[in-house]
Amino acid sequence: DAKTTQPDSMESTEGETVHLPCSHATISGNEYIYWYRQVPLQGPEYVTHGLQQNTTNSMAFLAIASDRKSSTLILPHVSLRDAAVYHCILSNTGYQNFYFGKGTSLTVIP
Amino acid sequence: ETAVFQTPNYHVTQVGNEVSFNCKQTLGHDTMYWYKQDSKKLLKIMFSYNNKQLIVNETVPRRFSPQSSDKAHLNLRIKSVEPEDSAVYLCASSTKTNSDYTFGSGTRLLVI
């Protein structure tokens, strides 16, 4: 029961900065925005999460719209290792089951 | 190494057989989960356990049963497999804040 909308696929060239959009128009006030990525033969890997403020870590920058109805995961200087399916998920704090949709399949061209 | 460990990585079996998948987490988390990932790569929650207690049981066939000996282990048993059970089964664990939600690498089941 995914509550987010993402493009099916995106393509980028190695070294570029990639912007992965996610729409979550029905987000509720206590829901966090999580981003995970998954490569073949592996489970999903945590990328980042945020509530209202933009966040940054060693993997990515998460830009959250002021009305929280959309967010963008920004991957600076992508490499071939960043090729994966990126999932945008909403979740409250507390024990929650994540609902994954199709995500965005990111292809990185050498 | 602290992580979520799943065994086996792959399993091929025939219709009607019983299979059991193991999951162990060394992260000190108190909640564990089983997900099923189908051929379209969609993940669907099956079960979640908190401190050995079942807290979520989504609508899954009764041939599926989770087994928890302690909060670090959550196994999944399928009593009599069907062809539609072919999928990747992912185990995960977390604490209450969810910021450390961690997945294992999955067990790939093929039913022939």
PDB file of C-alpha atoms in Angstrom:
ATOM      1  CA  ASP A   1       0.000   0.000   0.000  1.00  0.00           C
ATOM      2  CA  ALA A   2       2.626   2.463  -1.130  1.00  0.00           C
ATOM      3  CA  LYS A   3       1.751   6.127  -0.560  1.00  0.00           C
ATOM      4  CA  THR A   4       4.518   7.496  -2.725  1.00  0.00           C
ATOM      5  CA  THR A   5       4.948   8.047  -6.457  1.00  0.00           C
ATOM      6  CA  GLN A   6       8.279   7.771  -8.211  1.00  0.00           C
ATOM      7  CA  PRO A   7       9.350   7.601 -11.864  1.00  0.00           C
ATOM      8  CA  ASP A   8       9.981   4.048 -13.012  1.00  0.00           C
ATOM      9  CA  SER A   9      13.478   4.730 -14.291  1.00  0.00           C
ATOM     10  CA  MET A  10      16.152   7.380 -14.678  1.00  0.00           C
ATOM     11  CA  GLU A  11      19.508   7.458 -16.372  1.00  0.00           C
ATOM     12  CA  SER A  12      22.662   9.379 -15.608  1.00  0.00           C
ATOM     13  CA  THR A  13      26.293   9.540 -16.615  1.00  0.00           C
ATOM     14  CA  GLU A  14      29.079   8.771 -14.178  1.00  0.00           C
ATOM     15  CA  GLY A  15      30.200  11.882 -12.306  1.00  0.00           C
ATOM     16  CA  GLU A  16      26.934  13.754 -12.694  1.00  0.00           C
ATOM     17  CA  THR A  17      24.580  14.784  -9.900  1.00  0.00           C
ATOM     18  CA  VAL A  18      21.286  12.904  -9.939  1.00  0.00           C
ATOM     19  CA  HIS A  19      17.971  14.172  -8.595  1.00  0.00           C
ATOM     20  CA  LEU A  20      15.477  11.411  -7.770  1.00  0.00           C
ATOM     21  CA  PRO A  21      11.974  12.789  -7.179  1.00  0.00           C
ATOM     22  CA  CYS A  22       9.276  11.374  -4.932  1.00  0.00           C
ATOM     23  CA  SER A  23       5.716  12.583  -4.522  1.00  0.00           C
ATOM     24  CA  HIS A  24       3.817  11.941  -1.273  1.00  0.00           C
ATOM     25  CA  ALA A  25       0.826  14.241  -1.366  1.00  0.00           C
ATOM     26  CA  THR A  26      -1.072  12.462   1.425  1.00  0.00           C
ATOM     27  CA  ILE A  27       1.767  12.381   3.939  1.00  0.00           C
ATOM     28  CA  SER A  28       0.624  12.796   7.539  1.00  0.00           C
ATOM     29  CA  GLY A  29       2.277  15.002  10.118  1.00  0.00           C
ATOM     30  CA  ASN A  30       4.175  12.285  11.969  1.00  0.00           C
ATOM     31  CA  GLU A  31       5.403  10.339   8.951  1.00  0.00           C
ATOM     32  CA  TYR A  32       9.082  10.296   8.111  1.00  0.00           C
ATOM     33  CA  ILE A  33      10.389  10.036   4.566  1.00  0.00           C
ATOM     34  CA  TYR A  34      12.807   7.154   4.132  1.00  0.00           C
ATOM     35  CA  TRP A  35      14.982   6.292   1.166  1.00  0.00           C
ATOM     36  CA  TYR A  36      16.375   2.836   0.553  1.00  0.00           C
ATOM     37  CA  ARG A  37      18.188   1.390  -2.426  1.00  0.00           C
ATOM     38  CA  GLN A  38      18.473  -2.155  -3.657  1.00  0.00           C
ATOM     39  CA  VAL A  39      20.850  -3.851  -6.053  1.00  0.00           C
ATOM     40  CA  PRO A  40      20.327  -7.334  -7.515  1.00  0.00           C
ATOM     41  CA  LEU A  41      20.888 -10.237  -5.137  1.00  0.00           C
ATOM     42  CA  GLN A  42      20.927  -7.946  -2.096  1.00  0.00           C
ATOM     43  CA  GLY A  43      18.373  -6.700   0.392  1.00  0.00           C
ATOM     44  CA  PRO A  44      17.412  -3.017   0.552  1.00  0.00           C
ATOM     45  CA  GLU A  45      20.088  -0.717   1.970  1.00  0.00           C
ATOM     46  CA  TYR A  46      19.289   2.360   4.062  1.00  0.00           C
ATOM     47  CA  VAL A  47      20.233   5.641   2.358  1.00  0.00           C
ATOM     48  CA  THR A  48      18.714   8.421   4.440  1.00  0.00           C
ATOM     49  CA  HIS A  49      15.554   9.707   6.075  1.00  0.00           C
ATOM     50  CA  GLY A  50      14.029  12.993   7.208  1.00  0.00           C
ATOM     51  CA  LEU A  51      10.935  14.593   8.659  1.00  0.00           C
ATOM     52  CA  GLN A  52      10.873  18.246   7.658  1.00  0.00           C
ATOM     53  CA  GLN A  53      14.379  19.649   7.411  1.00  0.00           C
ATOM     54  CA  ASN A  54      16.760  18.781   4.610  1.00  0.00           C
ATOM     55  CA  THR A  55      19.281  16.160   5.656  1.00  0.00           C
ATOM     56  CA  THR A  56      22.690  15.133   4.430  1.00  0.00           C
ATOM     57  CA  ASN A  57      25.001  12.218   5.033  1.00  0.00           C
ATOM     58  CA  SER A  58      27.875  10.509   3.265  1.00  0.00           C
ATOM     59  CA  MET A  59      25.563   8.886   0.739  1.00  0.00           C
ATOM     60  CA  ALA A  60      23.091  11.567  -0.270  1.00  0.00           C
ATOM     61  CA  PHE A  61      21.306  14.847   0.322  1.00  0.00           C
ATOM     62  CA  LEU A  62      17.562  14.760   0.984  1.00  0.00           C
ATOM     63  CA  ALA A  63      15.625  17.854   0.031  1.00  0.00           C
ATOM     64  CA  ILE A  64      12.110  18.022   1.499  1.00  0.00           C
ATOM     65  CA  ALA A  65       9.559  20.489   0.176  1.00  0.00           C
ATOM     66  CA  SER A  66       8.231  23.022   2.672  1.00  0.00           C
ATOM     67  CA  ASP A  67       4.722  21.494   2.447  1.00  0.00           C
ATOM     68  CA  ARG A  68       6.268  17.983   2.733  1.00  0.00           C
ATOM     69  CA  LYS A  69       4.263  16.731  -0.217  1.00  0.00           C
ATOM     70  CA  SER A  70       7.370  15.873  -2.189  1.00  0.00           C
ATOM     71  CA  SER A  71      11.034  15.191  -1.678  1.00  0.00           C
ATOM     72  CA  THR A  72      14.131  14.757  -3.803  1.00  0.00           C
ATOM     73  CA  LEU A  73      17.068  12.477  -3.161  1.00  0.00           C
ATOM     74  CA  ILE A  74      20.209  14.081  -4.535  1.00  0.00           C
ATOM     75  CA  LEU A  75      23.182  11.872  -5.324  1.00  0.00           C
ATOM     76  CA  PRO A  76      26.294  13.929  -6.031  1.00  0.00           C
ATOM     77  CA  HIS A  77      28.891  12.630  -8.485  1.00  0.00           C
ATOM     78  CA  VAL A  78      27.283   9.257  -9.091  1.00  0.00           C
ATOM     79  CA  SER A  79      29.426   6.233  -9.780  1.00  0.00           C
ATOM     80  CA  LEU A  80      28.593   2.860 -11.287  1.00  0.00           C
ATOM     81  CA  ARG A  81      28.092   1.547  -7.759  1.00  0.00           C
ATOM     82  CA  ASP A  82      25.121   3.890  -7.334  1.00  0.00           C
ATOM     83  CA  ALA A  83      23.140   2.005  -9.977  1.00  0.00           C
ATOM     84  CA  ALA A  84      20.218   0.521  -8.054  1.00  0.00           C
ATOM     85  CA  VAL A  85      16.484   0.716  -7.495  1.00  0.00           C
ATOM     86  CA  TYR A  86      15.748   3.608  -5.147  1.00  0.00           C
ATOM     87  CA  HIS A  87      12.673   3.388  -2.931  1.00  0.00           C
ATOM     88  CA  CYS A  88      10.965   6.337  -1.271  1.00  0.00           C
ATOM     89  CA  ILE A  89       8.869   5.189   1.713  1.00  0.00           C
ATOM     90  CA  LEU A  90       6.801   6.840   4.408  1.00  0.00           C
ATOM     91  CA  SER A  91       6.809   5.585   7.973  1.00  0.00           C
ATOM     92  CA  ASN A  92       5.884   6.716  11.455  1.00  0.00           C
ATOM     93  CA  THR A  93       8.281   6.290  14.332  1.00  0.00           C
ATOM     94  CA  GLY A  94       7.640   3.177  16.269  1.00  0.00           C
ATOM     95  CA  TYR A  95       7.483  -0.293  14.877  1.00  0.00           C
ATOM     96  CA  GLN A  96       6.252   0.012  11.355  1.00  0.00           C
ATOM     97  CA  ASN A  97       6.196  -2.258   8.380  1.00  0.00           C
ATOM     98  CA  PHE A  98       7.697  -0.612   5.378  1.00  0.00           C
ATOM     99  CA  TYR A  99       5.621  -0.801   2.209  1.00  0.00           C
ATOM    100  CA  PHE A 100       7.827  -0.802  -0.849  1.00  0.00           C
ATOM    101  CA  GLY A 101       6.567   0.117  -4.308  1.00  0.00           C
ATOM    102  CA  LYS A 102       8.438  -0.323  -7.567  1.00  0.00           C
ATOM    103  CA  GLY A 103      10.888   2.481  -6.875  1.00  0.00           C
ATOM    104  CA  THR A 104      13.064   4.229  -9.440  1.00  0.00           C
ATOM    105  CA  SER A 105      15.598   2.146 -11.319  1.00  0.00           C
ATOM    106  CA  LEU A 106      18.709   4.303 -11.732  1.00  0.00           C
ATOM    107  CA  THR A 107      21.063   3.410 -14.568  1.00  0.00           C
ATOM    108  CA  VAL A 108      24.547   4.925 -14.521  1.00  0.00           C
ATOM    109  CA  ILE A 109      26.405   5.081 -17.805  1.00  0.00           C
ATOM    110  CA  PRO A 110      30.233   5.038 -17.749  1.00  0.00           C
TER     111      PRO A 110
ATOM    112  CA  GLU B   1      30.268  -7.975  12.297  1.00  0.00           C
ATOM    113  CA  THR B   2      26.835  -6.570  13.146  1.00  0.00           C
ATOM    114  CA  ALA B   3      24.168  -7.211  10.560  1.00  0.00           C
ATOM    115  CA  VAL B   4      21.161  -9.319   9.587  1.00  0.00           C
ATOM    116  CA  PHE B   5      22.175 -12.771   8.431  1.00  0.00           C
ATOM    117  CA  GLN B   6      19.981 -15.069   6.388  1.00  0.00           C
ATOM    118  CA  THR B   7      20.487 -18.696   5.414  1.00  0.00           C
ATOM    119  CA  PRO B   8      20.335 -20.291   2.960  1.00  0.00           C
ATOM    120  CA  ASN B   9      20.991 -17.861   0.104  1.00  0.00           C
ATOM    121  CA  TYR B  10      19.177 -20.090  -2.369  1.00  0.00           C
ATOM    122  CA  HIS B  11      16.838 -23.042  -2.106  1.00  0.00           C
ATOM    123  CA  VAL B  12      15.240 -25.165  -4.818  1.00  0.00           C
ATOM    124  CA  THR B  13      12.513 -27.602  -3.834  1.00  0.00           C
ATOM    125  CA  GLN B  14       9.512 -29.437  -5.170  1.00  0.00           C
ATOM    126  CA  VAL B  15       5.848 -28.668  -4.655  1.00  0.00           C
ATOM    127  CA  GLY B  16       4.553 -30.041  -1.375  1.00  0.00           C
ATOM    128  CA  ASN B  17       7.873 -30.072   0.474  1.00  0.00           C
ATOM    129  CA  GLU B  18       8.547 -28.246   3.729  1.00  0.00           C
ATOM    130  CA  VAL B  19      11.244 -25.585   3.891  1.00  0.00           C
ATOM    131  CA  SER B  20      12.684 -23.490   6.689  1.00  0.00           C
ATOM    132  CA  PHE B  21      14.650 -20.266   6.432  1.00  0.00           C
ATOM    133  CA  ASN B  22      16.812 -18.839   9.181  1.00  0.00           C
ATOM    134  CA  CYS B  23      17.381 -15.246  10.175  1.00  0.00           C
ATOM    135  CA  LYS B  24      19.655 -13.873  12.860  1.00  0.00           C
ATOM    136  CA  GLN B  25      20.464 -10.276  13.727  1.00  0.00           C
ATOM    137  CA  THR B  26      23.465  -9.156  15.766  1.00  0.00           C
ATOM    138  CA  LEU B  27      22.422  -5.505  15.965  1.00  0.00           C
ATOM    139  CA  GLY B  28      20.747  -5.670  19.351  1.00  0.00           C
ATOM    140  CA  HIS B  29      17.370  -4.831  17.807  1.00  0.00           C
ATOM    141  CA  ASP B  30      14.169  -6.004  19.451  1.00  0.00           C
ATOM    142  CA  THR B  31      11.915  -6.256  16.406  1.00  0.00           C
ATOM    143  CA  MET B  32      12.286  -8.524  13.403  1.00  0.00           C
ATOM    144  CA  TYR B  33      10.342  -8.849  10.164  1.00  0.00           C
ATOM    145  CA  TRP B  34       9.808 -11.149   7.207  1.00  0.00           C
ATOM    146  CA  TYR B  35       9.053  -9.719   3.777  1.00  0.00           C
ATOM    147  CA  LYS B  36       8.283 -11.411   0.480  1.00  0.00           C
ATOM    148  CA  GLN B  37       9.650  -9.855  -2.706  1.00  0.00           C
ATOM    149  CA  ASP B  38       7.947 -11.039  -5.844  1.00  0.00           C
ATOM    150  CA  SER B  39       9.128 -11.123  -9.444  1.00  0.00           C
ATOM    151  CA  LYS B  40       8.068  -7.491  -9.903  1.00  0.00           C
ATOM    152  CA  LYS B  41      10.411  -6.555  -7.035  1.00  0.00           C
ATOM    153  CA  LEU B  42       7.568  -5.419  -4.776  1.00  0.00           C
ATOM    154  CA  LEU B  43       8.191  -6.028  -1.077  1.00  0.00           C
ATOM    155  CA  LYS B  44       5.256  -7.086   1.043  1.00  0.00           C
ATOM    156  CA  ILE B  45       5.351  -7.515   4.805  1.00  0.00           C
ATOM    157  CA  MET B  46       4.435 -10.978   6.080  1.00  0.00           C
ATOM    158  CA  PHE B  47       5.179 -10.992   9.816  1.00  0.00           C
ATOM    159  CA  SER B  48       6.803  -8.859  12.477  1.00  0.00           C
ATOM    160  CA  TYR B  49       7.900  -9.888  15.953  1.00  0.00           C
ATOM    161  CA  ASN B  50       8.780  -7.704  18.933  1.00  0.00           C
ATOM    162  CA  ASN B  51      10.712  -9.423  21.723  1.00  0.00           C
ATOM    163  CA  LYS B  52       9.533 -12.842  20.551  1.00  0.00           C
ATOM    164  CA  GLN B  53       5.906 -11.719  20.389  1.00  0.00           C
ATOM    165  CA  LEU B  54       3.991 -11.645  17.119  1.00  0.00           C
ATOM    166  CA  ILE B  55       2.780  -8.080  16.504  1.00  0.00           C
ATOM    167  CA  VAL B  56       1.835  -8.176  12.847  1.00  0.00           C
ATOM    168  CA  ASN B  57       0.543 -11.017  10.763  1.00  0.00           C
ATOM    169  CA  GLU B  58      -0.498  -9.896   7.331  1.00  0.00           C
ATOM    170  CA  THR B  59      -2.788 -12.055   5.278  1.00  0.00           C
ATOM    171  CA  VAL B  60      -0.559 -14.915   4.276  1.00  0.00           C
ATOM    172  CA  PRO B  61      -1.465 -18.570   3.659  1.00  0.00           C
ATOM    173  CA  ARG B  62      -1.545 -20.716   6.773  1.00  0.00           C
ATOM    174  CA  ARG B  63       1.293 -22.862   5.462  1.00  0.00           C
ATOM    175  CA  PHE B  64       3.605 -19.979   6.424  1.00  0.00           C
ATOM    176  CA  SER B  65       4.605 -19.839  10.082  1.00  0.00           C
ATOM    177  CA  PRO B  66       7.240 -17.701  11.828  1.00  0.00           C
ATOM    178  CA  GLN B  67       9.306 -19.142  14.649  1.00  0.00           C
ATOM    179  CA  SER B  68      11.151 -17.034  17.206  1.00  0.00           C
ATOM    180  CA  SER B  69      13.396 -18.477  19.919  1.00  0.00           C
ATOM    181  CA  ASP B  70      14.670 -15.107  21.123  1.00  0.00           C
ATOM    182  CA  LYS B  71      14.663 -11.531  19.944  1.00  0.00           C
ATOM    183  CA  ALA B  72      17.752 -12.104  17.795  1.00  0.00           C
ATOM    184  CA  HIS B  73      16.285 -14.952  15.764  1.00  0.00           C
ATOM    185  CA  LEU B  74      13.220 -15.175  13.559  1.00  0.00           C
ATOM    186  CA  ASN B  75      12.861 -18.187  11.292  1.00  0.00           C
ATOM    187  CA  LEU B  76      10.252 -18.802   8.630  1.00  0.00           C
ATOM    188  CA  ARG B  77       8.751 -22.179   7.908  1.00  0.00           C
ATOM    189  CA  ILE B  78       6.655 -23.056   4.878  1.00  0.00           C
ATOM    190  CA  LYS B  79       4.816 -26.294   5.500  1.00  0.00           C
ATOM    191  CA  SER B  80       3.882 -27.390   1.985  1.00  0.00           C
ATOM    192  CA  VAL B  81       5.288 -25.125  -0.701  1.00  0.00           C
ATOM    193  CA  GLU B  82       3.322 -24.060  -3.748  1.00  0.00           C
ATOM    194  CA  PRO B  83       4.671 -22.737  -7.078  1.00  0.00           C
ATOM    195  CA  GLU B  84       3.511 -19.196  -6.198  1.00  0.00           C
ATOM    196  CA  ASP B  85       5.815 -19.278  -3.170  1.00  0.00           C
ATOM    197  CA  SER B  86       8.793 -18.846  -5.495  1.00  0.00           C
ATOM    198  CA  ALA B  87      10.199 -15.466  -4.485  1.00  0.00           C
ATOM    199  CA  VAL B  88      12.884 -13.751  -2.475  1.00  0.00           C
ATOM    200  CA  TYR B  89      12.253 -13.749   1.272  1.00  0.00           C
ATOM    201  CA  LEU B  90      13.835 -10.851   3.122  1.00  0.00           C
ATOM    202  CA  CYS B  91      14.394 -10.646   6.852  1.00  0.00           C
ATOM    203  CA  ALA B  92      14.831  -7.287   8.584  1.00  0.00           C
ATOM    204  CA  SER B  93      15.235  -5.897  12.079  1.00  0.00           C
ATOM    205  CA  SER B  94      14.863  -2.547  13.793  1.00  0.00           C
ATOM    206  CA  THR B  95      14.495  -0.686  17.054  1.00  0.00           C
ATOM    207  CA  LYS B  96      11.506   1.473  17.830  1.00  0.00           C
ATOM    208  CA  THR B  97      12.848   4.559  16.057  1.00  0.00           C
ATOM    209  CA  ASN B  98      13.089   2.747  12.702  1.00  0.00           C
ATOM    210  CA  SER B  99      16.121   4.817  11.767  1.00  0.00           C
ATOM    211  CA  ASP B 100      18.224   1.669  11.918  1.00  0.00           C
ATOM    212  CA  TYR B 101      15.887  -0.592   9.957  1.00  0.00           C
ATOM    213  CA  THR B 102      18.248  -3.148   8.398  1.00  0.00           C
ATOM    214  CA  PHE B 103      17.628  -5.873   5.834  1.00  0.00           C
ATOM    215  CA  GLY B 104      19.357  -9.159   5.224  1.00  0.00           C
ATOM    216  CA  SER B 105      20.473 -10.170   1.746  1.00  0.00           C
ATOM    217  CA  GLY B 106      17.514 -12.489   1.228  1.00  0.00           C
ATOM    218  CA  THR B 107      16.746 -16.150   0.608  1.00  0.00           C
ATOM    219  CA  ARG B 108      15.774 -17.034  -2.947  1.00  0.00           C
ATOM    220  CA  LEU B 109      13.229 -19.829  -3.144  1.00  0.00           C
ATOM    221  CA  LEU B 110      12.387 -21.669  -6.343  1.00  0.00           C
ATOM    222  CA  VAL B 111       9.544 -24.174  -6.244  1.00  0.00           C
ATOM    223  CA  ILE B 112       9.462 -26.624  -9.150  1.00  0.00           C
TER     224      ILE B 112
END
